[in-house]
mmCIF file of C-alpha atoms in Angstrom:
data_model
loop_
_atom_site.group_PDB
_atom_site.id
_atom_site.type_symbol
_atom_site.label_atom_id
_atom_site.label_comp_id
_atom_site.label_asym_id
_atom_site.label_seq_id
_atom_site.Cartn_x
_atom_site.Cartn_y
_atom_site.Cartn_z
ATOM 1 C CA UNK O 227 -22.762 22.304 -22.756
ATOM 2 C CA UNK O 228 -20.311 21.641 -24.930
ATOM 3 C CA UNK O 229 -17.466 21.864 -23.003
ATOM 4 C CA UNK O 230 -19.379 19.147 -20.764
ATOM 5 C CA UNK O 231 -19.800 16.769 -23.608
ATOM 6 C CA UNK O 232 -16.012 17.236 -25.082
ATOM 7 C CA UNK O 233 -14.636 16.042 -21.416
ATOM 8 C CA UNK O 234 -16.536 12.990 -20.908
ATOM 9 C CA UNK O 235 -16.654 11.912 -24.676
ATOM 10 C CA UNK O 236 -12.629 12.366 -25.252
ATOM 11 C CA UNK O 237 -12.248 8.831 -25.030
ATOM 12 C CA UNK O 238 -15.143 6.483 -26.816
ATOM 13 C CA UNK O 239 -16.348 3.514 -24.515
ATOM 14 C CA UNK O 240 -14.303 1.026 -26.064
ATOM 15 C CA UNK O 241 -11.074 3.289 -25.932
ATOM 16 C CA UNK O 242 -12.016 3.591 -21.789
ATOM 17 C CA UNK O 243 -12.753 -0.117 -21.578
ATOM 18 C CA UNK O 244 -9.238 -0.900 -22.715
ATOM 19 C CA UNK O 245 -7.273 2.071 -21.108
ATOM 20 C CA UNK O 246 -9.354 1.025 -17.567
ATOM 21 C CA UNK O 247 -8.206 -2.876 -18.093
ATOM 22 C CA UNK O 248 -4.728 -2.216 -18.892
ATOM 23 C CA UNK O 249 -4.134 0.711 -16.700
ATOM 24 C CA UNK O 250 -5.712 -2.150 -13.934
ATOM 25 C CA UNK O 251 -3.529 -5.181 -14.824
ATOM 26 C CA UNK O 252 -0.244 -2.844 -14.996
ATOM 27 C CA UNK O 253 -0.793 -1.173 -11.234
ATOM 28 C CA UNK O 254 -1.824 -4.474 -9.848
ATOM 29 C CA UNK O 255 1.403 -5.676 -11.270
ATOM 30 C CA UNK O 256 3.558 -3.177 -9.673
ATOM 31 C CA UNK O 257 1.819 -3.591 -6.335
ATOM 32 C CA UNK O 258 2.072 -6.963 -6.161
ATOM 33 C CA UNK O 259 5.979 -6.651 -6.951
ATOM 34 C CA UNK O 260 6.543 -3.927 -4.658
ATOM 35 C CA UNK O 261 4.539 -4.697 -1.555
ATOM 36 C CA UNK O 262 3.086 -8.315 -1.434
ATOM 37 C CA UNK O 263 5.814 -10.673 -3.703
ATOM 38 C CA UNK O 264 7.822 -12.713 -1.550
ATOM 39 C CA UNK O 265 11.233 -12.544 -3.634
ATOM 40 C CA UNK O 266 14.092 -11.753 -1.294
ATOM 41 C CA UNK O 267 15.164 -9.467 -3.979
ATOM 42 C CA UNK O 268 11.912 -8.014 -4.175
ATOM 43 C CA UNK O 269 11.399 -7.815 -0.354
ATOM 44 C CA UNK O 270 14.998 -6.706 0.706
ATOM 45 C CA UNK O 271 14.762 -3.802 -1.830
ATOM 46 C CA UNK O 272 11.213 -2.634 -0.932
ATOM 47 C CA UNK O 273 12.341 -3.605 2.433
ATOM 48 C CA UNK O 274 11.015 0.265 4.372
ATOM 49 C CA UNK O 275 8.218 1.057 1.545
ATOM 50 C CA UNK O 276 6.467 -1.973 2.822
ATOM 51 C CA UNK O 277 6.555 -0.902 6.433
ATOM 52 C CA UNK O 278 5.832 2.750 5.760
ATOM 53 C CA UNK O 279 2.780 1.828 2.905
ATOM 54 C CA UNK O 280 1.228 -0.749 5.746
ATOM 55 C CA UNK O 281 1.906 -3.782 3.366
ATOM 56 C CA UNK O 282 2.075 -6.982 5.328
ATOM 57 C CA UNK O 283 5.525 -8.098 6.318
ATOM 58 C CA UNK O 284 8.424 -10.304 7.888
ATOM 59 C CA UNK C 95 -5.383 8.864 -25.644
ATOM 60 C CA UNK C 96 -4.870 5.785 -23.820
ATOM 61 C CA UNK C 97 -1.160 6.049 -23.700
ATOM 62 C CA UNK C 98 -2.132 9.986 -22.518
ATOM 63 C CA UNK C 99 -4.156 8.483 -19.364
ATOM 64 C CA UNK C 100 -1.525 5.660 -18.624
ATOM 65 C CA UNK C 101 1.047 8.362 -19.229
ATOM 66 C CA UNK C 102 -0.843 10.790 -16.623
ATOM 67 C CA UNK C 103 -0.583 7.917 -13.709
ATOM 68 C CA UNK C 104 2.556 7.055 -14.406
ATOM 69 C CA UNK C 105 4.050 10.767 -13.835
ATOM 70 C CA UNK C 106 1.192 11.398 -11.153
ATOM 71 C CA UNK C 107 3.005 8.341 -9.481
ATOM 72 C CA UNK C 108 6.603 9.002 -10.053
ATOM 73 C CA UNK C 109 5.740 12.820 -8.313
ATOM 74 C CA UNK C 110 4.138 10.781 -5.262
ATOM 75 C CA UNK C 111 6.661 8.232 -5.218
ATOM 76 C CA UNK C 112 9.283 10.951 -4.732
ATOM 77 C CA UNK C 113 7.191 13.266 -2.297
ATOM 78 C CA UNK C 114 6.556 9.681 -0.075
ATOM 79 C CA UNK C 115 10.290 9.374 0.116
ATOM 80 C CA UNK C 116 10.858 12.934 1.481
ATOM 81 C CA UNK C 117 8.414 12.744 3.907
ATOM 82 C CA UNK C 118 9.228 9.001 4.699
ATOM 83 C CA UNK C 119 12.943 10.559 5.738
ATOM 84 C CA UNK C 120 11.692 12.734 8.359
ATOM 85 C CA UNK C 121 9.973 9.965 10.615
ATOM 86 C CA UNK C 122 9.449 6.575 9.404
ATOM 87 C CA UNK C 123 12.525 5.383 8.075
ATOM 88 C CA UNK C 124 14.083 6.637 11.526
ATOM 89 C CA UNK C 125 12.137 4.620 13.734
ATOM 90 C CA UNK C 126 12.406 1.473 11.500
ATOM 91 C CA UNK C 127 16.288 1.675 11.745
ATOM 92 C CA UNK C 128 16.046 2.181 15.478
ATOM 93 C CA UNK C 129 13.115 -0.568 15.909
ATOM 94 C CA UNK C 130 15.603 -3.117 13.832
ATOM 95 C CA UNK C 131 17.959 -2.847 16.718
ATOM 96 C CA UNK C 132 15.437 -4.657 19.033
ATOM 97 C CA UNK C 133 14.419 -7.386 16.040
ATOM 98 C CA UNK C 134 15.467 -10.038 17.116
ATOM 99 C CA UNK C 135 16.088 -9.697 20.427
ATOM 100 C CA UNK C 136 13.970 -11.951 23.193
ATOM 101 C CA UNK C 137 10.771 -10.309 24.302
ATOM 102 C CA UNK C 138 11.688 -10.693 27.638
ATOM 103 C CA UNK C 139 14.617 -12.168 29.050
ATOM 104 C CA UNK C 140 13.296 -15.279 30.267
ATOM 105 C CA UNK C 141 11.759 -15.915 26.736
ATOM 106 C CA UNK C 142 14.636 -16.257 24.567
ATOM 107 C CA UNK C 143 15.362 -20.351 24.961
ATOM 108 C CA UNK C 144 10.857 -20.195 23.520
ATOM 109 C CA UNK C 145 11.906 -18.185 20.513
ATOM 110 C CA UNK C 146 11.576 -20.717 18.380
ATOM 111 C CA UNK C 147 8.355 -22.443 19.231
ATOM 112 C CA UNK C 148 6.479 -19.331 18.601
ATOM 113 C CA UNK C 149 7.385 -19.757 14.931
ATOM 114 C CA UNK C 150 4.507 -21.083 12.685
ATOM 115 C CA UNK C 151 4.558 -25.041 13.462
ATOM 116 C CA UNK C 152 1.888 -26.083 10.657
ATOM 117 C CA UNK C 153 2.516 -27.823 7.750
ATOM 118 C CA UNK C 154 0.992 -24.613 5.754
ATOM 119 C CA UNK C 155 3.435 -22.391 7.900
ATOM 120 C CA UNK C 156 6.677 -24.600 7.038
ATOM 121 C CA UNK C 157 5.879 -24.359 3.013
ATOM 122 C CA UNK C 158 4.974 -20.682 3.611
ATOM 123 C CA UNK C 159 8.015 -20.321 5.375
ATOM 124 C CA UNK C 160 10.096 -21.609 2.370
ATOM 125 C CA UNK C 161 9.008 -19.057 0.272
ATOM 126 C CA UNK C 162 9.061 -16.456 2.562
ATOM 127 C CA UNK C 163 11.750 -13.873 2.154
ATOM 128 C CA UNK C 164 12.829 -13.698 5.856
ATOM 129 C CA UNK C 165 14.590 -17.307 7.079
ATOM 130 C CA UNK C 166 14.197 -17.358 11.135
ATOM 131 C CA UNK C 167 17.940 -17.509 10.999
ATOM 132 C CA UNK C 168 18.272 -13.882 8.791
ATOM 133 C CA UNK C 169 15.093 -12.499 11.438
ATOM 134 C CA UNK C 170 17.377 -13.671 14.079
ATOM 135 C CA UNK C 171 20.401 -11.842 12.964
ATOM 136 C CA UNK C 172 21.459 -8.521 13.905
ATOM 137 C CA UNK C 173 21.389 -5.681 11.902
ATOM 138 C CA UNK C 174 25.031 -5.158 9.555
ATOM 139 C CA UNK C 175 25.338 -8.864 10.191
ATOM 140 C CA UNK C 176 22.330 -9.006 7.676
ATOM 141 C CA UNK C 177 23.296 -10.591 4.274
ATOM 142 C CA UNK C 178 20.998 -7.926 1.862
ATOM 143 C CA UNK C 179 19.778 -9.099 -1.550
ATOM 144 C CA UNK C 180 18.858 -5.236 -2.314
ATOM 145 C CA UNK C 181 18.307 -5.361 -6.204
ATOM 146 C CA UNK C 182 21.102 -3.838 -8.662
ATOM 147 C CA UNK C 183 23.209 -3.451 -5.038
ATOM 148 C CA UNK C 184 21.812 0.238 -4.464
ATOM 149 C CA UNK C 185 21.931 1.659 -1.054
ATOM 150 C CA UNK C 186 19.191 1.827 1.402
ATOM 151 C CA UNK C 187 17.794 5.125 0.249
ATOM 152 C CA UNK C 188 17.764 4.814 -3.682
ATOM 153 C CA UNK C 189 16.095 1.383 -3.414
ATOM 154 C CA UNK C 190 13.594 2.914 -1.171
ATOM 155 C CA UNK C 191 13.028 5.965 -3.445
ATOM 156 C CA UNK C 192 12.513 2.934 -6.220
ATOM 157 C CA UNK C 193 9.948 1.104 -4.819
ATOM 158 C CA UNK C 194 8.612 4.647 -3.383
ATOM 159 C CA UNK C 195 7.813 5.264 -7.197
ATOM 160 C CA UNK C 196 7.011 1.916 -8.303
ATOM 161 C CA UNK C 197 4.594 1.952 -5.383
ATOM 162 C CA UNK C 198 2.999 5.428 -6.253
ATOM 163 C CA UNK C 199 3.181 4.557 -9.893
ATOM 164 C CA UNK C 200 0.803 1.090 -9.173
ATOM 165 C CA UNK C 201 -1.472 3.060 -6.769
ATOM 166 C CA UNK C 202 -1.383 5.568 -9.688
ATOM 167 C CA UNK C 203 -2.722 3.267 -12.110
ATOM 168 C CA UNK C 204 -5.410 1.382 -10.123
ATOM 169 C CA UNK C 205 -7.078 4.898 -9.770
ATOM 170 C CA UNK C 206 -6.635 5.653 -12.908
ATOM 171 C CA UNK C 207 -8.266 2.278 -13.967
ATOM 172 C CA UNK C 208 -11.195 2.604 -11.827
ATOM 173 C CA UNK C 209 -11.840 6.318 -12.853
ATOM 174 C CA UNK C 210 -11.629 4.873 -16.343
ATOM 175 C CA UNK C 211 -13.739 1.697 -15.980
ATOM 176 C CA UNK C 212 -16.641 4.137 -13.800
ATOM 177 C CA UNK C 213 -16.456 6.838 -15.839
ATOM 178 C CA UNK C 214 -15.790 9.389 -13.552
ATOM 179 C CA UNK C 215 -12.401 11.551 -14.025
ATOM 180 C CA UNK C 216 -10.054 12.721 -11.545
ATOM 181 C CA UNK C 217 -9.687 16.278 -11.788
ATOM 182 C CA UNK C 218 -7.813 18.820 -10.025
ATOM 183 C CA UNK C 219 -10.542 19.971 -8.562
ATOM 184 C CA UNK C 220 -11.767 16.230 -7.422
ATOM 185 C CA UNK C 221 -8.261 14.789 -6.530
ATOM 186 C CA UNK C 222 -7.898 14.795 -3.449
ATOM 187 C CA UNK C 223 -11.199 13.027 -2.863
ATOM 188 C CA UNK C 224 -9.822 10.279 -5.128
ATOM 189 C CA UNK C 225 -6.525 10.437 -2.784
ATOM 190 C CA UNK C 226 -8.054 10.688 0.340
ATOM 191 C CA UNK C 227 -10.085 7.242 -0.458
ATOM 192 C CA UNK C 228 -7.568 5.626 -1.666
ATOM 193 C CA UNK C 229 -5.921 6.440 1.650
ATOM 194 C CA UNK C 230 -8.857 5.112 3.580
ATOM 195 C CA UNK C 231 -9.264 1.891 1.468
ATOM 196 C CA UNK C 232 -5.384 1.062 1.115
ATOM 197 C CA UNK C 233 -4.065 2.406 4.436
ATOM 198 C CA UNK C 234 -6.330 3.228 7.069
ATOM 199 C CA UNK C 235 -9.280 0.742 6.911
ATOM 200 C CA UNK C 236 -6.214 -2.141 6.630
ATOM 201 C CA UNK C 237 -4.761 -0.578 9.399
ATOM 202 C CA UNK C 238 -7.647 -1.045 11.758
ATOM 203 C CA UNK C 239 -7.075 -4.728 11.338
ATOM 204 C CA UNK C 240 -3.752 -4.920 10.580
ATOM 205 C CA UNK C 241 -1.708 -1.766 12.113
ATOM 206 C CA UNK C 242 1.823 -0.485 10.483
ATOM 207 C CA UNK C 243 3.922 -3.167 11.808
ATOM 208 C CA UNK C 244 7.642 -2.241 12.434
ATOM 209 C CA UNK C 245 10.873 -5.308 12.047
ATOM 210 C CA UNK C 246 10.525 -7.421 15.145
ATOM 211 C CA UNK C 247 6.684 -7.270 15.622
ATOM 212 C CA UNK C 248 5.008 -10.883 16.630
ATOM 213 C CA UNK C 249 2.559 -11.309 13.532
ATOM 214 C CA UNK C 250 0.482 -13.942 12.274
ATOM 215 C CA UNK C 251 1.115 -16.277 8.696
ATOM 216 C CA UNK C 252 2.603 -13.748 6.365
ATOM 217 C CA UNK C 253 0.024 -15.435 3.727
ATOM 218 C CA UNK C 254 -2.912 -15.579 5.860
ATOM 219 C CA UNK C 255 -2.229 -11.877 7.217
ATOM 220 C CA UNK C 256 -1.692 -10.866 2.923
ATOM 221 C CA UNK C 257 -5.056 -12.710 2.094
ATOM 222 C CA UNK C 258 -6.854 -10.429 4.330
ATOM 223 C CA UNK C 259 -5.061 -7.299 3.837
ATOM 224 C CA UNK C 260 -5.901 -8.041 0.239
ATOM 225 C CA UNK C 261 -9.433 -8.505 0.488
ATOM 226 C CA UNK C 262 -10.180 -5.366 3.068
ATOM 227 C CA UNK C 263 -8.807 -3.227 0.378
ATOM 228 C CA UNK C 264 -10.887 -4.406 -2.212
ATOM 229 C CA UNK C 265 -13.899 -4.750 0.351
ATOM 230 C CA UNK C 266 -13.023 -0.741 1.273
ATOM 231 C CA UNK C 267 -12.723 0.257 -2.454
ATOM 232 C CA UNK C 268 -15.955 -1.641 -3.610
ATOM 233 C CA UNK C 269 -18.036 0.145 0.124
ATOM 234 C CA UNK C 270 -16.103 3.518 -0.399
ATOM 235 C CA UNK C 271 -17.159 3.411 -4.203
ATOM 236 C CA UNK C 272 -21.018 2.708 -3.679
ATOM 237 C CA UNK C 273 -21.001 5.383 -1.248
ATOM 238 C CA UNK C 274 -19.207 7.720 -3.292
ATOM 239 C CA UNK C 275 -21.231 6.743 -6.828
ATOM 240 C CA UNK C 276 -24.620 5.939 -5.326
ATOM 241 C CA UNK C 277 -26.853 8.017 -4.057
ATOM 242 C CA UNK C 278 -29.823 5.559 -2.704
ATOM 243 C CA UNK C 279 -29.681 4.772 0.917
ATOM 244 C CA UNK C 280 -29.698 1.265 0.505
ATOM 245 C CA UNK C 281 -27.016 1.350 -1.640
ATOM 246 C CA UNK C 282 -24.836 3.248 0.433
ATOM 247 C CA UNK C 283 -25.850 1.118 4.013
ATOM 248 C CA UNK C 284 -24.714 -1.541 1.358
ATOM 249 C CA UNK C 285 -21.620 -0.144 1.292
ATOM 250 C CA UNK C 286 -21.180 0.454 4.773
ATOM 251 C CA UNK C 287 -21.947 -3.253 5.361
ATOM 252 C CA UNK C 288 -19.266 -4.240 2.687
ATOM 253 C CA UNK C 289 -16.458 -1.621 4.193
ATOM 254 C CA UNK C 290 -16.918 -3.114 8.036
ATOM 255 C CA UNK C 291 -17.634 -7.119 6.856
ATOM 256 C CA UNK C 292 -13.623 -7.698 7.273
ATOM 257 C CA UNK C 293 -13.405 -6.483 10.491
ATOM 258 C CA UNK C 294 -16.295 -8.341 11.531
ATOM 259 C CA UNK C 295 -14.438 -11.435 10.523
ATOM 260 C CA UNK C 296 -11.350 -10.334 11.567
ATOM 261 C CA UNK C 297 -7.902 -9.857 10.797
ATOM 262 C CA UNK C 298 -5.452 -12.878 11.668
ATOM 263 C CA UNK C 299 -4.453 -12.464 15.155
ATOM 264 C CA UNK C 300 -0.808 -11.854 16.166
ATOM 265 C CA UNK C 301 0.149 -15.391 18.346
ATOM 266 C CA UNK C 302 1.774 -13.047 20.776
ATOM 267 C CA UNK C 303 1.706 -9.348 22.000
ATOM 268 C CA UNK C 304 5.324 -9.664 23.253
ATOM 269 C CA UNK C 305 7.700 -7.904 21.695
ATOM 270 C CA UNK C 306 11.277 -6.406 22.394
ATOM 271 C CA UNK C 307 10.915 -3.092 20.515
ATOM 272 C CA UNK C 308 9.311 -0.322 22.702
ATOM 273 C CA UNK C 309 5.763 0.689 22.438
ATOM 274 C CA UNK C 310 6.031 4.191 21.847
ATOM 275 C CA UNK C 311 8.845 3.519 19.477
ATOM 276 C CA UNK C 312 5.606 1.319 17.673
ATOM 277 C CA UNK C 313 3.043 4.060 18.669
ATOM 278 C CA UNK C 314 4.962 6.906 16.792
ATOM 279 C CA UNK C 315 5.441 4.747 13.690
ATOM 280 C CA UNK C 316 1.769 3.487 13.549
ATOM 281 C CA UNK C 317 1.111 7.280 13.324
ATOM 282 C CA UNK C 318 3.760 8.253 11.385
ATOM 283 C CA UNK C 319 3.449 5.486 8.660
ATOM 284 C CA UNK C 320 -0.306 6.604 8.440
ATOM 285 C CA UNK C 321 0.259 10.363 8.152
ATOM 286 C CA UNK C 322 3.435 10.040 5.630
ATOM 287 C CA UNK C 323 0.992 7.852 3.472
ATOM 288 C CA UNK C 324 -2.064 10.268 3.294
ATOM 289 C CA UNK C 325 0.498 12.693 2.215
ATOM 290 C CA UNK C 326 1.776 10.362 -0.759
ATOM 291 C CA UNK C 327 -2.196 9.957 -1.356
ATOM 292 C CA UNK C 328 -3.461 13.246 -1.755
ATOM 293 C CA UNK C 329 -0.508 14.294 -3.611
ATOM 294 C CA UNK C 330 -1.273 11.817 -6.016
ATOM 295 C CA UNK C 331 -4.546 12.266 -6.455
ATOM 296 C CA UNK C 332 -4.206 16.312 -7.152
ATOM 297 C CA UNK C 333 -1.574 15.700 -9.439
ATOM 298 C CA UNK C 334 -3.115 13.170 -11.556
ATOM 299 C CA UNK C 335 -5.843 15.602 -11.597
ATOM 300 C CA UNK C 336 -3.524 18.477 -12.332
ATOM 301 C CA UNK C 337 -2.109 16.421 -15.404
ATOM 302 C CA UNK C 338 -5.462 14.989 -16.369
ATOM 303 C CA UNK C 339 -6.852 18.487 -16.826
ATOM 304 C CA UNK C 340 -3.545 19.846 -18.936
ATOM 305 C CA UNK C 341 -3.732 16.690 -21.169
ATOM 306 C CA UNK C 342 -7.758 17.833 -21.187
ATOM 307 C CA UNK C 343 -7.208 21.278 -22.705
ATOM 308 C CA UNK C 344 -3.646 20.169 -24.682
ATOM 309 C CA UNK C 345 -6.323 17.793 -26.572
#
């Protein structure tokens, strides 16, 4: 039981609220730049992880 | 602990970036060089002088167009004649291995977020569950509307085609999720309903099935592309379950 209680209550709400939002706002972030952006830059570099991840292209 | 959990997806997605790129080696990154040396080419040989008018004609198209990355004259051009704008200059490879790990990395984060925000952790015991769905919502549910597409496919608006590919994934994530975290038949047939509604609308359509690279050239990358992703998946999701669990105990 209390091995149960120490894994879920690690973090407190508020700590998981935070960690959730930011953790969501930083990965959207790096998708966006990686697979939808349309930079040249951007595209020419993540030119084949686009293809191979299904992202739309061209 | 936050930085811990961040710190978790961030490796978990660095390891997956670097597995994708291995795997991406053996198949897919071979057939996209030898697909680019049909982009660009006519369809057919009387259709080369109608190249042009199959271009988006709209006024929406045109200011797409602008800030597309691909001009119709650098699509048109044949590969080596291709001016690249590859960040830092790196070679083909290393920039692929970058966004290979920025891409894992972001994919590593958004499941991190959502095991967060629901309150359900990924494990190394549950991680591949986690990967596998995030396989199905980012990759293969997407796909069903919107297939792998290799350089020199006929494809709709890139914006129109990004707006759905956009919303299926979130419409597969949200169906896959009440399926996964509900256990009430109507909630689940809820999901269900929510996974197939952008199918039932429908991805945008190509304007034309012609195209000058070969179909099975296509056919092996629609598979391959698939296959070398669910590997990058479920990698990720056992390793940030791996990591989760040492940062677990180290606490």
């Amino acid at each position: 039981m209390a091995q149960t209680v120490t894994t879920t209550k690690t973090l407190s709400l508020n700590d998981r609220l935070v960690a959730g939002v930011l953790a969501l706002v930083l990965g959207s972030f790096l998708i966006f730049g990686v697979g939808l952006a349309h930079s040249a830059a951007l595209h020419d570099t993540a030119h084949d992880t686009r293809h191979s991840l299904g992202f739309p292209c061209h | 602990m936050i930085v811990r959990h961040l710190l978790a997806a961030m490796v978990a997605g660095l390891m997956a970036g670097i597995i994708m790129t291995v795997v991406q080696q053996a198949r897919v990154v071979p057939l996209i060089l030898q697909a680019e040396e049909y982009e660009g080419a006519p369809a057919s040989p009387g259709d080369a002088h109608q190249h042009g008018a199959s271009l988006p004609s709209s006024s929406i198209g045109s200011l797409v167009a602008q800030f597309s990355p691909i001009s119709p004259a650098m699509a048109h051009e044949h590969e080596g004649e291709e001016e690249s704008n590859v960040l830092f200059g790196l070679d083909r490879l290393t920039s692929t291995l970058g966004a290979n790990i920025v891409a894992g990395g972001g994919f590593a984060l958004l499941v991190a977020a959502l095991s967060l925000l629901l309150g359900a952790p990924v494990t190394a015991a549950n991680g591949w569950i986690w990967g596998a769905c995030g396989w199905l919502a980012v990759q293969f549910l997407p796909a069903m509307g919107l297939p792998p597409e290799l350089p020199g496919f006929p494809a709709a608006d890139l914006a129109a085609r990004q707006g759905w590919w956009m919303a299926t994934v979130l419409a597969s994530a949200i169906g896959l999720g009440l399926i996964a975290f509900r256990r009430e038949l109507p909630f689940r047939l809820l999901g269900l309903l929510v996974i197939l509604a952008p199918h039932v609308w429908g991805a945008p359509p190509a304007p034309s099935i012609e195209t000058a690279v070969p179909a099975v050239i296509a056919s092996e990358f629609a598979v391959a592309a698939l296959g070398s992703a669910l590997v990058m998946w479920l990698s990720l999701g056992v390793i940030l379950g791996y990591l989760n669990d040492r940062f677990e105990k180290a606490a």
